[in-house]
Short mmCIF file of C-alpha atoms in Angstrom, two decimals:
data_model
loop_
_atom_site.label_atom_id
_atom_site.label_comp_id
_atom_site.label_asym_id
_atom_site.label_seq_id
_atom_site.Cartn_x
_atom_site.Cartn_y
_atom_site.Cartn_z
CA MET L 1 36.78 151.72 -110.40
CA THR L 2 38.73 153.43 -107.67
CA LYS L 3 39.38 152.69 -104.01
CA LYS L 4 38.88 155.32 -101.34
CA ILE L 5 41.82 155.53 -98.96
CA VAL L 6 42.01 157.88 -96.02
CA ILE L 7 45.43 159.18 -95.07
CA ALA L 8 45.74 159.46 -91.31
CA THR L 9 47.00 163.03 -91.28
CA LYS L 10 45.92 166.65 -91.45
CA ASN L 11 49.45 167.67 -92.42
CA LEU L 12 49.14 169.09 -95.94
CA ASP L 13 52.85 168.59 -96.68
CA LYS L 14 52.62 164.87 -95.91
CA LEU L 15 49.40 164.60 -97.88
CA ARG L 16 51.01 166.22 -100.92
CA GLU L 17 53.93 163.75 -100.83
CA LEU L 18 51.54 160.81 -100.74
CA GLU L 19 49.32 162.19 -103.51
CA ILE L 20 52.35 162.55 -105.78
CA ALA L 21 53.51 159.01 -105.00
CA PHE L 22 50.07 157.52 -105.72
CA LYS L 23 49.52 159.40 -108.98
CA GLY L 24 48.31 156.95 -111.61
CA LEU L 25 46.94 154.44 -109.11
CA PRO L 26 43.16 153.78 -109.05
CA VAL L 27 42.68 155.51 -105.69
CA GLU L 28 40.78 158.45 -104.27
CA ILE L 29 42.83 160.01 -101.51
CA LEU L 30 41.12 161.64 -98.54
CA SER L 31 42.63 163.23 -95.46
CA LEU L 32 41.14 163.21 -91.98
CA ALA L 33 40.22 166.84 -92.54
CA ASP L 34 37.98 165.77 -95.45
CA ILE L 35 35.85 163.46 -93.32
CA ALA L 36 35.10 164.44 -89.73
CA GLU L 37 36.64 165.28 -86.40
CA PHE L 38 38.07 162.22 -84.69
CA PRO L 39 39.96 161.80 -81.45
CA ASP L 40 43.67 161.15 -81.77
CA ALA L 41 44.83 157.55 -81.94
CA ILE L 42 46.70 156.51 -78.81
CA GLU L 43 50.22 155.96 -80.10
CA ASN L 44 51.51 153.70 -77.37
CA GLY L 45 53.76 151.54 -79.53
CA GLU L 46 57.47 151.27 -78.91
CA THR L 47 58.55 151.59 -82.56
CA PHE L 48 57.65 153.65 -85.62
CA GLU L 49 56.19 150.50 -87.20
CA GLU L 50 53.92 149.78 -84.22
CA ASN L 51 52.61 153.34 -84.08
CA ALA L 52 51.95 153.47 -87.83
CA GLU L 53 49.88 150.29 -87.56
CA ILE L 54 48.02 151.56 -84.49
CA LYS L 55 47.01 154.73 -86.35
CA ALA L 56 46.07 152.91 -89.56
CA ARG L 57 43.84 150.41 -87.73
CA PHE L 58 42.27 153.09 -85.53
CA PHE L 59 41.25 155.39 -88.38
CA SER L 60 40.20 152.53 -90.66
CA GLU L 61 37.78 151.43 -87.97
CA LYS L 62 36.59 155.01 -87.35
CA THR L 63 36.01 155.83 -91.02
CA GLY L 64 35.07 152.44 -92.43
CA LEU L 65 37.65 152.98 -95.17
CA ALA L 66 41.07 151.62 -96.00
CA CYS L 67 43.68 153.74 -94.25
CA ILE L 68 47.34 154.59 -94.67
CA ALA L 69 49.26 155.96 -91.70
CA ASP L 70 52.88 156.81 -91.23
CA ASP L 71 55.00 157.33 -88.19
CA SER L 72 58.22 159.12 -88.81
CA GLY L 73 60.82 161.00 -86.90
CA LEU L 74 64.36 161.93 -86.15
CA GLU L 75 66.91 159.80 -84.34
CA VAL L 76 69.96 161.74 -83.13
CA GLU L 77 73.01 159.72 -82.13
CA VAL L 78 74.30 162.11 -79.45
CA LEU L 79 70.83 162.15 -77.86
CA ASN L 80 70.75 158.34 -77.70
CA GLY L 81 68.21 158.14 -80.52
CA ARG L 82 65.90 160.85 -79.27
CA PRO L 83 63.45 162.30 -80.15
CA GLY L 84 62.62 159.09 -82.03
CA ILE L 85 58.96 158.12 -81.87
CA TYR L 86 58.29 161.30 -79.90
CA SER L 87 59.56 163.57 -82.70
CA ALA L 88 56.18 165.19 -83.42
CA ARG L 89 55.62 165.90 -79.73
CA PHE L 90 59.19 166.41 -78.52
CA ALA L 91 58.22 169.73 -76.94
CA GLY L 92 54.88 168.35 -75.67
CA TYR L 93 51.54 167.28 -77.11
CA HIS L 94 50.27 169.53 -79.91
CA ALA L 95 53.76 171.03 -80.25
CA HIS L 96 54.68 172.56 -83.61
CA ASP L 97 57.85 172.75 -85.67
CA VAL L 98 59.24 175.88 -83.99
CA THR L 99 58.94 174.54 -80.45
CA ASN L 100 60.16 171.06 -81.40
CA ASN L 101 63.21 172.53 -83.09
CA TYR L 102 63.89 174.78 -80.10
CA LYS L 103 63.74 171.71 -77.87
CA LEU L 104 66.11 169.82 -80.18
CA ILE L 105 68.75 172.55 -80.06
CA GLU L 106 68.30 172.92 -76.30
CA GLU L 107 68.95 169.19 -75.82
CA MET L 108 72.01 169.33 -78.10
CA GLU L 109 73.42 172.22 -76.07
CA LYS L 110 72.85 170.32 -72.81
CA VAL L 111 75.25 167.60 -73.95
CA GLY L 112 77.69 170.13 -75.40
CA ALA L 113 77.18 169.11 -79.02
CA THR L 114 76.93 171.39 -82.04
CA GLU L 115 76.36 168.51 -84.46
CA SER L 116 75.67 164.78 -84.49
CA PRO L 117 75.03 161.94 -86.92
CA ALA L 118 71.29 161.40 -87.27
CA ASP L 119 68.68 159.46 -89.21
CA TYR L 120 65.26 160.42 -90.47
CA TYR L 121 63.08 157.28 -90.35
CA CYS L 122 59.61 156.59 -91.74
CA ALA L 123 57.31 153.59 -91.33
CA LEU L 124 54.19 153.31 -93.51
CA CYS L 125 51.23 151.03 -92.84
CA PHE L 126 48.12 150.35 -94.94
CA ILE L 127 45.13 148.61 -93.39
CA ASP L 128 42.26 147.61 -95.66
CA THR L 129 38.70 147.09 -94.47
CA ASP L 130 39.22 143.32 -94.57
CA GLY L 131 42.22 143.58 -92.26
CA THR L 132 44.88 143.25 -94.96
CA LYS L 133 48.12 144.92 -93.89
CA ILE L 134 50.86 146.31 -96.13
CA CYS L 135 53.91 147.95 -94.59
CA SER L 136 57.22 149.49 -95.64
CA ALA L 137 59.93 151.69 -94.20
CA GLY L 138 62.62 154.11 -95.30
CA LYS L 139 65.60 155.91 -93.82
CA VAL L 140 67.97 158.71 -94.76
CA THR L 141 71.22 159.37 -92.89
CA GLY L 142 72.64 162.83 -92.33
CA THR L 143 73.88 165.22 -89.67
CA ILE L 144 71.99 167.41 -87.23
CA LYS L 145 73.65 170.80 -86.72
CA VAL L 146 72.53 173.59 -84.42
CA ASP L 147 72.67 176.13 -87.29
CA ALA L 148 69.46 176.20 -89.33
CA LYS L 149 69.50 176.72 -93.10
CA GLY L 150 66.72 176.91 -95.68
CA GLN L 151 63.07 177.90 -95.79
CA GLY L 152 61.53 174.79 -97.33
CA GLY L 153 60.38 171.47 -95.96
CA PHE L 154 58.93 171.04 -92.51
CA GLY L 155 59.71 169.44 -89.18
CA TYR L 156 63.43 169.29 -88.42
CA ASP L 157 64.45 169.84 -92.06
CA PRO L 158 66.35 173.16 -91.51
CA TYR L 159 68.70 171.38 -89.09
CA PHE L 160 69.10 168.11 -91.01
CA TYR L 161 72.16 168.33 -93.25
CA ILE L 162 72.36 165.82 -96.08
CA ASN L 163 75.97 166.86 -96.73
CA ASP L 164 78.40 169.37 -95.23
CA ASP L 165 76.56 172.47 -96.36
CA LYS L 166 73.02 171.64 -97.53
CA THR L 167 69.92 170.85 -95.48
CA MET L 168 66.66 169.13 -96.30
CA ALA L 169 65.04 172.57 -96.11
CA GLU L 170 67.14 173.77 -99.06
CA LEU L 171 66.01 171.03 -101.43
CA THR L 172 63.32 171.42 -104.05
CA THR L 173 60.24 169.24 -103.64
CA GLU L 174 61.50 166.94 -106.37
CA GLU L 175 64.97 166.64 -104.85
CA LYS L 176 63.55 165.90 -101.42
CA ASP L 177 61.17 163.24 -102.72
CA LEU L 178 64.12 161.39 -104.28
CA ILE L 179 66.09 161.01 -101.05
CA SER L 180 63.78 161.56 -98.08
CA HIS L 181 62.89 158.83 -95.62
CA ARG L 182 59.23 159.09 -96.67
CA GLY L 183 60.23 159.01 -100.34
CA VAL L 184 62.22 155.81 -99.80
CA ALA L 185 59.36 154.25 -97.82
CA LEU L 186 56.87 155.17 -100.53
CA ARG L 187 58.98 153.68 -103.32
CA ASN L 188 59.04 150.44 -101.36
CA PHE L 189 55.32 150.70 -100.62
CA VAL L 190 53.70 151.70 -103.92
CA PRO L 191 54.42 148.44 -105.84
CA LYS L 192 52.89 146.43 -102.97
CA LEU L 193 49.80 148.64 -102.92
CA LYS L 194 49.49 148.49 -106.72
CA GLU L 195 49.60 144.68 -106.61
CA TRP L 196 46.93 144.58 -103.91
CA LEU L 197 44.67 146.98 -105.80
CA SER L 198 44.99 144.94 -108.99
CA CYS L 199 43.62 141.95 -107.09
CA THR L 200 40.81 143.70 -105.21
CA LEU L 201 39.50 146.03 -107.92
CA GLU L 202 39.14 143.44 -110.72
#
């Protein structure tokens, strides 16, 4: 017996990371693209955790299935924590990686900075059809520099240096999963989900 869980994303890179993490669990993973067109959830929370829960509850209600949502982003010290919860739409609604990264570098240049300490942060939230909530979070600390390196990853990865000379975008998938904010959040999350599934699928 398996449990259907919809992942509140159409981002194939995020979906792949979650599918790898849930391998071996009695779940059938669906993305929003597999089901139907839905309006966007209104992410009006003030934290990553609040927005992850808002999305999970919204799409669980819309689909009638258990749902996992994440809210993740970049917090740059010299920008007073921006873009933060607005990371995916830093350059405006429906922005994409290129425009968001352009905006990031533009904002760094405005304050005269070529680099800054920064965190990648991820909050995960699972909402089951009975209202059960399971949450976790993860963070990785690094440095944002205005010089991009690497062709892999997505989001702000080419500008996020994990050490003096290597960015997230230069890591293999396996290397990234070991240290990324989403990887950390998932390692905290999977045992909780496994325990819940063992109770509900007996």
